[in-house]
Amino acid sequence: MGMTNGLVIVRDAIMGLVTRSANDAAVVLAEALGGDEESFAQLMTQKARQLGMSATMFRNASGLPNREQVTSARDMARLAHALLRDFPHYYPVFSVQSYAFRGRPLENHNRMLATYAGADGLKTGYTAASGFNLVMSALRDNRRLIGVVMGGDTAFARDRLMAELMDRGFAVAQAQTLAPWSWPRTPQSARYSEIGRAHV
């Protein structure tokens, strides 16, 4: 995002993370919340354990390479489910396809939002070691699915596999007698009016 010094609105930093995987925004938020990035990574790992993410270890806030930083597809699905369950009022940020920051648009790396019917989140990821990754959720016919693809050779191959998996999942869900999806209630502790700021 080109953050250097001064103040940044928390909303801007979050949208930079969601749309462009902005590593500078991740560090700024980590330092604001945890004091430093290492401490924040420890807090993230603690939260992961609380959510049942037993195969996940965080070493930084951005996902940049670290041999000790690991996760699994199951754990990423658990995290996506927790976001939907615990923060339904914030979940819509994951469907934003473009966000204006200081006069320039930040285009979302998640092309599935525009190409897969019902897709409304969540997040892409890439490093040379991990390949192209995507955690996605989509809603069709009152059925919600969460899909995870890790280790794609290209973004296109990853997206194609995700579409195939989601199509298969929706076909199975349609054949089952399941209660329709309903949004979780917004928690009473949710705050909408306060705009936080973090030092860069």
Coordinates of C-alpha atoms in Angstrom, one line a residue:
M1 CA 0.0 0.0 0.0
G2 CA 3.0 2.3 0.2
M3 CA 2.6 3.1 3.9
T4 CA 5.6 5.1 5.3
N5 CA 4.7 7.3 8.2
G6 CA 1.9 9.1 9.9
L7 CA -1.6 7.6 10.6
V8 CA -3.7 5.2 8.6
I9 CA -7.3 4.5 9.1
V10 CA -7.8 0.9 10.3
R11 CA -10.5 0.4 7.7
D12 CA -8.0 1.3 5.0
A13 CA -5.4 -1.1 6.4
I14 CA -7.9 -3.9 6.6
M15 CA -9.1 -3.3 3.0
G16 CA -5.6 -3.3 1.8
L17 CA -5.2 -6.7 3.4
V18 CA -8.4 -8.1 2.0
T19 CA -8.0 -6.8 -1.6
R20 CA -4.2 -6.7 -2.2
S21 CA -2.7 -8.9 0.6
A22 CA -0.8 -5.8 1.6
N23 CA 2.1 -6.9 3.8
D24 CA 2.8 -3.4 5.1
A25 CA -0.8 -3.2 6.3
A26 CA -0.4 -6.5 8.1
V27 CA 2.6 -5.3 10.0
V28 CA 1.0 -2.0 10.9
L29 CA -2.0 -3.7 12.3
A30 CA 0.1 -6.4 14.1
E31 CA 2.2 -3.7 15.8
A32 CA -0.9 -1.7 16.8
L33 CA -2.6 -4.8 18.4
G34 CA 0.4 -6.8 19.7
G35 CA 3.1 -4.3 20.3
D36 CA 5.3 -6.0 17.7
E37 CA 4.9 -8.5 15.0
E38 CA 6.3 -11.5 16.8
S39 CA 4.0 -10.9 19.8
F40 CA 1.0 -10.6 17.5
A41 CA 1.9 -13.9 15.8
Q42 CA 1.9 -15.5 19.2
L43 CA -1.5 -14.1 19.9
M44 CA -2.7 -15.4 16.5
T45 CA -1.4 -18.9 17.3
Q46 CA -3.2 -18.8 20.7
K47 CA -6.4 -17.8 18.9
A48 CA -5.9 -20.6 16.4
R49 CA -5.7 -23.2 19.2
Q50 CA -8.9 -21.8 20.7
L51 CA -10.6 -22.3 17.3
G52 CA -9.4 -25.9 17.1
M53 CA -6.8 -25.1 14.4
S54 CA -4.3 -27.7 15.7
A55 CA -2.0 -27.7 12.7
T56 CA -1.4 -24.0 12.5
M57 CA 1.6 -22.0 13.7
F58 CA 2.0 -18.3 12.9
R59 CA 5.4 -16.6 12.9
N60 CA 4.4 -13.3 11.3
A61 CA 1.3 -11.3 10.5
S62 CA 1.5 -11.4 6.7
G63 CA 2.1 -15.0 5.7
L64 CA 5.5 -14.2 4.2
P65 CA 7.9 -17.2 4.2
N66 CA 9.0 -18.7 7.5
R67 CA 9.8 -22.4 7.8
E68 CA 8.0 -22.6 11.1
Q69 CA 4.8 -21.0 9.8
V70 CA 2.4 -23.7 8.8
T71 CA -1.3 -24.4 8.4
S72 CA -3.7 -26.9 6.8
A73 CA -6.7 -26.7 4.6
R74 CA -8.9 -28.0 7.4
D75 CA -7.6 -25.2 9.7
M76 CA -8.2 -22.5 7.1
A77 CA -11.8 -23.8 6.7
R78 CA -12.2 -23.6 10.5
L79 CA -11.0 -20.0 10.5
A80 CA -13.4 -19.1 7.6
H81 CA -16.3 -20.7 9.5
A82 CA -15.3 -18.8 12.7
L83 CA -15.3 -15.5 10.8
L84 CA -18.8 -16.1 9.4
R85 CA -20.1 -17.3 12.8
D86 CA -18.5 -14.7 15.1
F87 CA -18.2 -11.6 12.9
P88 CA -21.1 -11.7 10.4
H89 CA -21.2 -7.9 10.5
Y90 CA -17.7 -7.6 9.2
Y91 CA -17.8 -10.5 6.7
P92 CA -19.0 -8.4 3.8
V93 CA -15.5 -6.7 3.5
F94 CA -14.3 -10.0 2.0
S95 CA -16.6 -9.5 -1.0
V96 CA -15.2 -6.0 -1.9
Q97 CA -13.7 -6.3 -5.4
S98 CA -12.1 -2.8 -5.5
Y99 CA -11.3 -0.3 -2.7
A100 CA -10.1 3.3 -3.2
F101 CA -7.0 4.1 -1.2
R102 CA -5.5 7.6 -1.4
G103 CA -6.9 8.1 -4.9
R104 CA -6.0 4.8 -6.4
P105 CA -8.0 1.6 -6.6
L106 CA -6.9 -1.6 -4.8
E107 CA -8.2 -4.4 -7.0
N108 CA -9.0 -7.7 -5.2
H109 CA -6.8 -10.6 -6.1
N110 CA -9.8 -13.0 -5.6
R111 CA -11.1 -13.2 -9.2
M112 CA -13.7 -15.8 -8.1
L113 CA -15.8 -13.0 -6.7
A114 CA -16.5 -11.9 -10.2
T115 CA -16.5 -15.2 -12.0
Y116 CA -18.2 -17.7 -9.6
A117 CA -22.0 -17.3 -9.0
G118 CA -22.6 -16.8 -5.3
A119 CA -19.0 -16.2 -4.2
D120 CA -18.8 -13.6 -1.5
G121 CA -15.3 -14.1 0.1
L122 CA -12.7 -14.8 1.4
K123 CA -9.0 -14.7 0.8
T124 CA -6.2 -15.6 -1.6
G125 CA -2.6 -16.2 -0.7
Y126 CA 0.7 -16.9 -2.5
T127 CA 4.3 -17.6 -1.8
A128 CA 6.8 -19.5 -3.9
A129 CA 6.9 -22.3 -1.3
S130 CA 3.1 -22.6 -0.8
G131 CA 1.9 -22.0 -4.3
F132 CA -1.4 -20.3 -5.1
N133 CA -4.0 -20.7 -2.3
L134 CA -7.6 -19.7 -1.8
V135 CA -10.2 -19.9 1.0
M136 CA -13.6 -19.2 -0.5
S137 CA -17.2 -19.2 0.6
A138 CA -20.2 -19.0 -1.7
L139 CA -24.0 -19.0 -1.2
R140 CA -26.4 -20.7 -3.6
D141 CA -30.0 -21.7 -3.0
N142 CA -29.8 -21.0 0.7
R143 CA -26.8 -23.3 1.0
R144 CA -23.4 -22.0 2.0
L145 CA -20.1 -23.8 1.3
I146 CA -16.6 -23.1 2.4
G147 CA -13.8 -24.4 0.1
V148 CA -10.0 -24.4 0.5
V149 CA -7.5 -25.0 -2.3
M150 CA -3.8 -24.9 -1.5
G151 CA -0.7 -25.4 -3.6
G152 CA -2.0 -24.3 -7.0
D153 CA 0.6 -24.1 -9.8
T154 CA -1.1 -20.9 -11.1
A155 CA -3.9 -18.6 -10.0
F156 CA -6.0 -19.9 -12.9
A157 CA -5.5 -23.6 -12.0
R158 CA -6.3 -22.9 -8.4
D159 CA -9.5 -21.1 -9.4
R160 CA -10.5 -23.8 -11.8
L161 CA -10.1 -26.5 -9.2
M162 CA -12.0 -24.4 -6.6
A163 CA -14.9 -24.0 -9.0
E164 CA -15.0 -27.7 -9.6
L165 CA -15.0 -28.5 -5.9
M166 CA -17.7 -26.0 -5.1
D167 CA -19.9 -27.2 -8.0
R168 CA -19.6 -30.7 -6.6
G169 CA -20.3 -29.6 -3.1
F170 CA -23.4 -27.7 -4.1
A171 CA -24.7 -30.7 -6.0
V172 CA -24.3 -32.8 -2.9
A173 CA -25.9 -30.2 -0.7
Q174 CA -28.9 -29.8 -3.0
A175 CA -29.5 -33.6 -2.8
Q176 CA -29.5 -33.5 1.1
T177 CA -32.2 -32.3 3.4
L178 CA -30.4 -29.4 5.1
A179 CA -31.7 -26.4 7.0
P180 CA -31.3 -23.3 4.8
W181 CA -28.4 -21.0 5.6
S182 CA -29.2 -18.0 7.8
W183 CA -26.8 -15.2 8.8
P184 CA -25.7 -15.4 12.5
R185 CA -27.0 -12.6 14.6
T186 CA -24.8 -9.6 15.0
P187 CA -23.2 -9.7 18.5
Q188 CA -24.3 -7.0 20.9
S189 CA -20.7 -6.0 21.3
A190 CA -20.4 -5.0 17.6
R191 CA -19.3 -1.4 17.0
Y192 CA -20.0 0.4 13.8
S193 CA -19.5 4.1 14.5
E194 CA -15.9 4.1 15.7
I195 CA -13.1 4.4 13.1
G196 CA -9.9 3.3 14.6
R197 CA -6.4 4.6 13.6
A198 CA -3.0 2.9 13.8
H199 CA 0.4 4.5 13.6
V200 CA 2.6 3.7 10.6

